[in-house]
């Protein structure tokens, strides 16, 4: 029998996101260890070149090793749209878990850099599949008032994956020889195995079932998940009818291809979804996650102090994400993204300014024979650099981190959702690949200016979000469609972004049965005709009083 507890469903499915977190730490915690640097050493220092500490792979090669996972994820995300439309969201996630185990075996057994890259590309296929379809799966199961919290749990799972894997890797760093990195790379399989078997008793997405004309199963899942087993629940009946109406409308249109996402009526929301993922990468979080050991080495940390200090940011990441899970549906998507962009811009510019003003070039070999640690700063300014790095993570964790996964699945109608989210997620991985490859050479060549580049990106994303990203919190997925097709707004754009408001109280009352659906719909229609004020919190109070 299928399990209908939304929190259990979410807890299992977001393990797919946690795999990405495991991958991040499997690099960031290991690339600074001598076991890794010596086994994959390309000089100029260390065995067999001289008796100094090993330099490890060259900067561009290390960038390629790190970016290879994102390259596989790009392909996996694109494929996921087709797979999930054919096989369903649930089976696609389970296939991803199997692929992860295959990739982890290859990574664990790597004999050279080429084999390591192949294994990471295969791991990336899994991350692409799961990162694209887990948010779709959860968003199609979750009620509107909890959707942000539940989909945002994917980001929390990523932060937990980063934290757990970092400490596993840190513990294994005391093991001599190649077991120091092979053991943690092998242990990565455990969460994927849990994901595969944990998904078995979970229900399929009711909206995907509807697309397959499996209406009885669709209604049964809605009753199980939203009606606590009551098929006559008013909210279940309203949502079931909305899904039927949407499917009937879509049935009168041709089947969707990726090309449809770029037609005039879809291009606006396609660009919003894609840029949500692109901007989340251009925040510079990759600098703090993949290459934090380089950053802190430039700030004068080394050995155990370097790894322990790096791990603190992962603890901050986990802790601060909790606030988003609790409050994201109250805060809304727009304010969260705007505040996050502004704060991150401040900390990135501060880091760059501190390095420029108080640091100096560390020479071609870098700090500790690591060329990527090309800039050195000591004393109080180095502590300020570390503090700004922590504050940057604390600003990203409750804002762009979770919202970049929550927002895209909310933007699209059912018939294009699987492919649209896959396309948006593939943009994430394309830029993840580019940045993973770009950052090590950037630290070598432009040093502190790397921070200024990402700070400028944060300023640009603030402006973009303000003018183009509408509020979706508290709306059903079908109501979001009405927002983009509003005839009172500009053609192919709908309601102007800065005029949209949060509607969580309104939908929460409907879900709990406090508002009669028919009276509510009539009231909504009158308010829409009067100027679209139905989304304001003040009018929600009036709705509850009138009905």
XYZ file of C-alpha atoms in Angstrom:
547
model
C 0.000 0.000 0.000
C 1.300 3.463 -0.930
C 2.429 5.833 1.820
C 0.552 9.146 1.929
C 2.476 11.121 4.539
C 3.890 14.097 2.642
C 6.800 14.581 4.995
C 7.874 10.948 4.660
C 7.511 11.146 0.871
C 9.664 14.260 0.862
C 12.259 12.826 3.246
C 12.857 9.854 0.954
C 12.718 11.569 -2.423
C 15.050 14.457 -1.510
C 17.842 11.957 -0.905
C 18.232 12.406 -4.659
C 19.277 15.985 -3.918
C 21.489 14.806 -1.096
C 23.573 12.879 -3.629
C 24.657 16.196 -5.150
C 25.763 17.303 -1.692
C 27.763 14.106 -1.252
C 29.492 14.796 -4.549
C 30.431 18.374 -3.583
C 32.178 17.289 -0.390
C 33.744 14.256 -2.025
C 35.786 16.828 -3.940
C 36.106 19.806 -1.579
C 37.246 17.747 1.416
C 39.642 15.561 -0.564
C 41.367 17.787 -3.138
C 43.578 19.294 -0.429
C 44.787 15.990 1.068
C 48.216 14.595 0.257
C 46.744 11.155 -0.489
C 44.752 12.621 -3.380
C 47.374 15.147 -4.497
C 50.134 12.533 -4.657
C 48.101 9.773 -6.348
C 46.906 12.088 -9.134
C 50.015 14.299 -9.093
C 51.021 16.102 -12.304
C 53.787 18.213 -10.797
C 55.819 20.309 -10.598
C 56.322 19.278 -6.960
C 56.140 15.971 -5.150
C 56.834 12.401 -6.239
C 58.235 11.656 -8.814
C 59.389 15.233 -9.474
C 61.062 16.142 -6.150
C 60.760 15.616 -2.390
C 58.425 18.534 -1.678
C 54.694 18.312 -1.021
C 52.702 17.064 -3.995
C 51.087 19.687 -6.228
C 48.340 17.373 -7.458
C 46.568 17.761 -10.810
C 47.229 20.947 -12.770
C 44.702 23.758 -12.228
C 42.880 23.215 -15.524
C 42.851 19.434 -15.012
C 41.433 19.788 -11.479
C 38.810 22.091 -12.924
C 37.972 19.391 -15.466
C 37.741 16.696 -12.774
C 35.382 18.826 -10.696
C 33.338 19.976 -13.685
C 32.940 16.473 -15.145
C 30.111 15.712 -12.724
C 28.263 18.838 -13.848
C 28.817 17.839 -17.476
C 27.077 14.531 -16.836
C 24.365 16.342 -14.876
C 23.653 18.608 -17.853
C 22.990 15.582 -20.032
C 21.047 13.807 -17.277
C 18.787 16.811 -16.723
C 17.900 17.018 -20.423
C 17.198 13.285 -20.641
C 15.079 13.419 -17.481
C 12.337 15.385 -19.242
C 11.739 12.574 -21.715
C 12.153 9.797 -19.149
C 9.780 11.312 -16.613
C 7.093 11.958 -19.239
C 7.288 8.332 -20.403
C 8.067 6.371 -17.230
C 6.822 8.732 -14.521
C 8.567 10.885 -11.948
C 8.998 8.061 -9.446
C 10.671 5.558 -11.774
C 12.985 8.229 -13.174
C 14.287 8.970 -9.671
C 14.806 5.248 -9.025
C 16.765 4.884 -12.281
C 18.947 7.766 -11.118
C 19.754 5.892 -7.894
C 20.990 2.868 -9.869
C 23.159 5.058 -12.116
C 24.713 6.696 -9.035
C 25.843 3.324 -7.692
C 27.499 2.471 -11.017
C 29.346 5.799 -11.089
C 30.440 5.483 -7.453
C 31.974 2.072 -8.146
C 34.065 3.537 -10.969
C 35.112 6.582 -8.932
C 36.069 4.423 -5.953
C 38.153 2.117 -8.167
C 39.810 4.934 -10.170
C 43.314 4.058 -11.352
C 43.965 7.341 -13.132
C 42.439 10.747 -13.840
C 40.605 9.508 -16.946
C 38.784 6.778 -15.005
C 37.944 9.249 -12.245
C 36.398 11.643 -14.766
C 34.323 8.873 -16.398
C 32.964 7.803 -13.012
C 32.077 11.386 -12.117
C 30.303 11.899 -15.454
C 28.149 8.834 -14.702
C 27.465 10.140 -11.195
C 26.466 13.376 -12.870
C 23.837 11.604 -14.977
C 22.133 10.567 -11.737
C 22.393 14.041 -10.214
C 20.901 15.541 -13.382
C 17.968 13.128 -13.377
C 17.200 13.529 -9.683
C 17.833 17.265 -9.359
C 15.401 17.932 -12.225
C 12.640 15.487 -11.321
C 12.617 15.409 -7.501
C 11.307 19.030 -7.350
C 8.727 18.188 -10.037
C 7.643 15.061 -8.152
C 7.254 16.882 -4.837
C 5.600 19.992 -6.315
C 2.985 17.835 -8.068
C 2.178 16.053 -4.795
C 2.379 18.948 -2.339
C -0.537 21.262 -1.441
C 0.142 24.918 -2.333
C 0.495 26.152 1.250
C 3.319 23.659 1.940
C 4.866 23.389 -1.510
C 7.737 25.789 -0.859
C 8.677 24.068 2.375
C 8.569 20.587 0.890
C 10.354 21.317 -2.383
C 12.882 23.423 -0.471
C 13.757 20.297 1.502
C 15.776 19.294 -1.578
C 18.239 22.084 -0.792
C 18.322 21.030 2.871
C 19.137 17.487 1.771
C 21.967 18.880 -0.364
C 23.376 20.740 2.650
C 23.152 17.604 4.801
C 24.861 15.603 2.067
C 27.669 18.167 1.955
C 28.068 18.148 5.738
C 27.941 14.364 6.232
C 30.304 13.610 3.368
C 32.731 16.315 4.465
C 33.150 14.800 7.920
C 33.381 11.273 6.478
C 36.114 12.522 4.145
C 37.790 14.418 6.980
C 37.870 11.274 9.116
C 39.234 9.229 6.237
C 41.966 11.818 5.617
C 43.832 10.249 8.548
C 44.011 6.925 6.662
C 47.304 6.496 4.852
C 47.391 5.617 1.185
C 44.633 5.649 -1.413
C 42.052 4.348 1.083
C 41.975 7.948 2.343
C 39.848 8.896 -0.661
C 38.576 5.526 -1.902
C 36.612 4.764 1.278
C 34.490 7.953 1.225
C 33.958 7.626 -2.532
C 32.677 4.084 -1.991
C 30.403 5.056 0.913
C 28.564 7.406 -1.449
C 26.532 4.412 -2.648
C 24.672 3.992 0.650
C 22.207 6.921 0.279
C 21.458 5.878 -3.318
C 20.556 2.377 -2.153
C 18.256 3.876 0.507
C 16.677 6.115 -2.151
C 15.993 3.209 -4.529
C 14.258 0.993 -1.984
C 12.629 3.910 -0.157
C 10.870 5.083 -3.337
C 9.125 1.724 -3.840
C 6.150 2.298 -1.457
C 5.682 5.955 -2.450
C 2.839 7.066 -4.765
C 3.330 8.330 -8.301
C 2.637 11.981 -9.119
C -1.146 12.443 -9.468
C -0.649 14.952 -12.281
C 1.502 12.511 -14.247
C -1.160 9.812 -13.715
C -3.759 12.242 -15.055
C -1.665 12.815 -18.170
C -1.754 9.041 -18.718
C -5.587 8.964 -18.305
C -5.239 6.916 -15.116
C -7.935 8.953 -13.388
C -8.876 6.507 -10.641
C -5.258 6.266 -9.520
C -4.917 10.065 -9.737
C -7.970 10.570 -7.511
C -6.775 7.892 -5.107
C -3.373 9.576 -4.702
C -4.958 12.996 -4.140
C -7.290 11.467 -1.531
C -4.406 9.700 0.170
C -2.035 12.663 0.255
C -4.354 15.690 0.554
C -7.575 14.264 1.946
C -6.184 11.870 4.569
C -7.969 9.075 2.709
C -11.239 10.982 2.218
C -12.099 11.087 -1.515
C -14.922 13.575 -0.795
C -12.658 16.213 0.756
C -13.594 19.616 -0.765
C -9.971 20.444 -1.498
C -9.370 17.053 -3.145
C -12.428 17.506 -5.346
C -11.430 21.054 -6.306
C -7.879 20.036 -7.159
C -9.029 16.937 -9.056
C -11.368 19.096 -11.133
C -8.619 21.628 -11.836
C -6.328 18.858 -13.039
C -9.104 17.447 -15.255
C -9.794 20.870 -16.747
C -6.118 21.462 -17.428
C -5.639 18.046 -19.008
C -8.705 18.564 -21.201
C -7.318 21.870 -22.382
C -3.910 20.350 -23.046
C -5.419 17.404 -24.890
C -6.696 19.836 -27.491
C -3.124 20.921 -28.172
C -0.308 18.988 -29.783
C 2.127 17.004 -27.677
C 4.921 19.109 -26.227
C 8.497 19.286 -27.445
C 11.393 21.386 -26.201
C 10.748 23.748 -29.131
C 7.404 24.761 -27.600
C 9.210 26.230 -24.613
C 10.613 28.930 -26.897
C 7.340 29.936 -28.527
C 6.060 33.462 -27.738
C 3.484 32.364 -25.150
C 6.101 30.336 -23.210
C 9.386 32.178 -23.714
C 8.936 34.506 -20.734
C 8.492 31.802 -18.127
C 11.094 29.611 -19.861
C 13.652 32.383 -19.463
C 12.620 32.919 -15.816
C 13.077 29.234 -14.974
C 16.410 29.015 -16.785
C 17.771 32.185 -15.195
C 16.661 31.108 -11.734
C 19.087 28.215 -12.074
C 21.777 30.213 -13.878
C 21.780 32.975 -11.282
C 21.945 30.424 -8.454
C 25.259 29.294 -9.925
C 26.538 32.810 -10.646
C 26.112 33.769 -6.986
C 29.593 32.302 -6.522
C 28.468 29.535 -4.198
C 30.692 27.145 -6.136
C 33.715 29.091 -4.892
C 32.588 28.495 -1.327
C 31.586 24.858 -1.750
C 33.968 23.139 -4.181
C 37.054 25.237 -3.544
C 36.703 26.497 0.017
C 40.021 24.867 0.945
C 41.759 27.133 -1.579
C 40.021 30.210 -0.166
C 40.942 29.430 3.431
C 44.488 28.444 2.463
C 44.866 31.973 1.054
C 43.655 33.225 4.451
C 46.541 31.450 6.179
C 44.899 28.212 7.335
C 46.518 24.811 6.823
C 46.301 21.173 7.903
C 43.497 20.229 10.296
C 42.660 23.893 10.937
C 41.960 24.296 7.240
C 39.575 21.336 7.051
C 37.787 22.053 10.345
C 37.335 25.736 9.473
C 36.002 24.740 6.058
C 33.493 22.421 7.688
C 32.013 25.268 9.745
C 30.503 26.775 6.615
C 28.743 23.477 5.923
C 27.221 23.533 9.415
C 26.072 27.125 8.750
C 24.611 25.968 5.435
C 22.521 23.236 7.095
C 21.357 25.442 9.964
C 20.384 28.494 7.904
C 18.442 26.429 5.355
C 16.026 25.463 8.133
C 14.667 29.025 8.206
C 13.705 28.761 4.561
C 11.856 25.482 5.173
C 9.840 27.083 7.970
C 9.148 30.509 6.497
C 9.552 30.345 2.705
C 5.797 30.101 2.087
C 5.257 33.151 4.311
C 8.168 35.180 2.953
C 7.332 34.475 -0.683
C 9.751 33.805 -3.518
C 10.463 37.365 -4.703
C 11.495 38.986 -1.380
C 13.662 35.987 -0.547
C 15.553 36.155 -3.843
C 15.983 39.942 -3.685
C 17.299 40.000 -0.113
C 19.638 37.077 -0.810
C 21.141 38.733 -3.903
C 21.755 42.016 -2.062
C 23.440 40.393 0.944
C 25.650 38.091 -1.132
C 26.797 41.034 -3.252
C 27.923 42.852 -0.087
C 29.970 39.905 1.243
C 31.586 39.114 -2.123
C 32.684 42.705 -2.679
C 33.964 42.814 0.904
C 36.038 39.642 0.400
C 37.530 40.986 -2.829
C 38.328 44.359 -1.285
C 40.004 42.773 1.753
C 42.191 40.539 -0.415
C 43.134 43.427 -2.676
C 43.877 45.903 0.138
C 45.670 43.656 2.639
C 46.906 40.669 0.626
C 49.743 40.030 -1.821
C 50.617 37.671 -4.654
C 51.851 34.331 -3.297
C 54.042 33.484 -6.296
C 53.573 30.950 -9.103
C 53.552 27.974 -6.728
C 50.886 29.525 -4.486
C 50.384 28.992 -0.757
C 51.566 25.543 0.329
C 52.595 24.614 -3.241
C 48.984 24.902 -4.415
C 48.961 27.314 -7.409
C 45.207 27.963 -7.018
C 45.903 29.523 -3.602
C 47.595 32.360 -5.449
C 46.939 35.230 -3.013
C 47.993 35.463 0.606
C 46.503 37.519 3.425
C 47.390 37.302 7.127
C 46.452 38.832 10.468
C 43.053 40.415 11.224
C 42.182 40.870 7.512
C 42.444 37.102 7.007
C 39.914 36.588 9.799
C 37.639 39.140 8.123
C 37.903 37.174 4.848
C 36.851 34.003 6.658
C 33.990 35.848 8.411
C 32.696 37.290 5.117
C 32.831 33.802 3.601
C 30.693 32.457 6.432
C 28.243 35.367 6.085
C 27.987 34.726 2.362
C 26.981 31.113 2.997
C 24.526 32.245 5.699
C 22.925 34.577 3.133
C 22.734 31.991 0.350
C 21.403 29.098 2.442
C 17.878 30.454 3.245
C 17.454 32.337 -0.047
C 18.790 31.308 -3.442
C 19.733 27.812 -2.256
C 16.196 26.462 -1.697
C 14.253 28.891 -3.922
C 16.235 27.917 -7.018
C 14.682 24.430 -6.662
C 11.233 25.568 -5.477
C 10.536 28.203 -8.109
C 10.995 26.562 -11.566
C 8.457 23.695 -11.108
C 5.829 26.287 -10.112
C 6.115 28.259 -13.336
C 4.890 25.825 -15.966
C 1.633 24.115 -16.998
C 1.416 20.356 -16.575
C 1.988 19.356 -20.176
C 5.398 21.059 -20.361
C 6.471 20.880 -16.713
C 8.701 17.820 -16.940
C 10.669 19.077 -19.935
C 10.658 22.727 -18.827
C 12.134 21.948 -15.415
C 14.606 19.596 -17.078
C 15.722 22.415 -19.372
C 16.036 24.875 -16.478
C 18.013 22.356 -14.427
C 20.268 21.591 -17.390
C 21.153 25.306 -17.434
C 22.157 24.952 -13.770
C 24.505 22.120 -14.631
C 25.881 23.826 -17.738
C 26.942 26.788 -15.600
C 28.035 24.491 -12.775
C 30.330 22.796 -15.299
C 31.635 26.120 -16.615
C 32.275 27.546 -13.148
C 33.777 24.327 -11.802
C 36.257 24.504 -14.652
C 36.713 28.296 -14.504
C 37.338 28.904 -10.802
C 40.750 27.170 -10.323
C 42.343 28.980 -13.317
C 40.581 32.188 -12.187
C 42.243 32.002 -8.783
C 45.583 31.519 -10.565
C 45.155 34.297 -13.125
C 42.849 37.024 -11.742
C 43.167 36.238 -8.011
C 40.992 38.537 -5.832
C 39.110 39.846 -8.877
C 37.236 36.530 -8.954
C 35.155 37.802 -6.024
C 34.381 41.050 -7.827
C 33.073 39.146 -10.850
C 30.603 37.172 -8.728
C 29.619 40.283 -6.764
C 28.688 42.002 -10.032
C 26.573 38.993 -10.990
C 24.666 39.309 -7.698
C 23.884 42.935 -8.482
C 22.604 41.992 -11.944
C 20.375 39.214 -10.585
C 18.780 41.629 -8.077
C 17.632 43.884 -10.937
C 16.460 40.940 -13.052
C 14.396 39.403 -10.243
C 12.718 42.690 -9.370
C 11.440 43.362 -12.868
C 10.756 39.847 -14.226
C 10.163 37.243 -11.478
C 6.493 37.071 -10.314
C 5.349 35.796 -6.910
C 4.014 32.206 -6.913
C 3.740 31.483 -3.165
C 0.315 30.260 -2.048
C -1.057 29.595 -5.529
C -2.022 26.243 -7.010
C 0.020 25.230 -10.026
C -3.054 25.855 -12.155
C -3.467 29.366 -10.703
C 0.122 30.202 -11.623
C -0.861 29.477 -15.230
C -3.558 32.169 -14.950
C -0.968 34.619 -13.671
C 1.149 34.252 -16.831
C -1.867 34.426 -19.162
C -3.517 37.441 -17.494
C -5.005 39.473 -20.410
C -4.744 42.708 -18.416
C -0.925 42.514 -18.481
C 1.555 42.766 -21.360
C 1.129 40.148 -24.059
C 2.971 36.858 -23.371
C 4.028 38.173 -19.933
C 0.790 38.452 -17.950
C 0.689 40.137 -14.577
C 3.714 42.382 -14.051
C 6.147 40.820 -11.588
C 6.207 43.656 -9.050
C 2.410 43.668 -8.867
C 2.123 40.016 -7.780
C 1.549 39.164 -4.125
C 1.708 36.238 -1.716
C -1.509 34.193 -1.294
C -0.569 31.623 1.365
C -3.337 32.488 3.847
C -5.960 32.291 1.120
C -5.012 28.814 -0.040
C -4.387 27.494 3.490
C -7.991 28.339 4.404
C -9.242 26.454 1.372
C -7.065 23.392 2.066
C -8.329 23.177 5.638
C -11.967 23.359 4.530
C -12.616 26.699 6.252
C -13.750 28.206 2.933
C -16.410 26.674 0.729
C -14.801 26.129 -2.711
C -17.810 27.348 -4.742
C -18.266 30.540 -2.709
C -14.538 31.073 -2.749
C -14.355 30.704 -6.536
C -17.225 33.161 -7.002
C -15.599 35.663 -4.677
C -12.267 35.198 -6.480
C -13.954 35.915 -9.805
C -15.547 39.133 -8.519
C -12.276 40.332 -7.053
C -10.389 39.543 -10.264
C -12.870 41.591 -12.248
C -12.475 44.422 -9.759
C -8.737 44.680 -10.265
C -6.973 41.485 -9.202
C -6.708 42.323 -5.483
C -7.616 38.810 -4.417
C -4.009 37.901 -3.723
C -3.408 40.385 -0.947
C -3.285 39.177 2.676
C -5.815 41.832 3.672
C -8.392 40.560 1.186
C -7.790 37.014 2.431
C -9.096 37.990 5.839
C -12.157 39.435 4.135
C -12.675 36.226 2.179
C -12.731 34.173 5.360
C -15.191 36.563 6.992
C -17.566 36.692 4.005
C -17.832 32.967 3.456
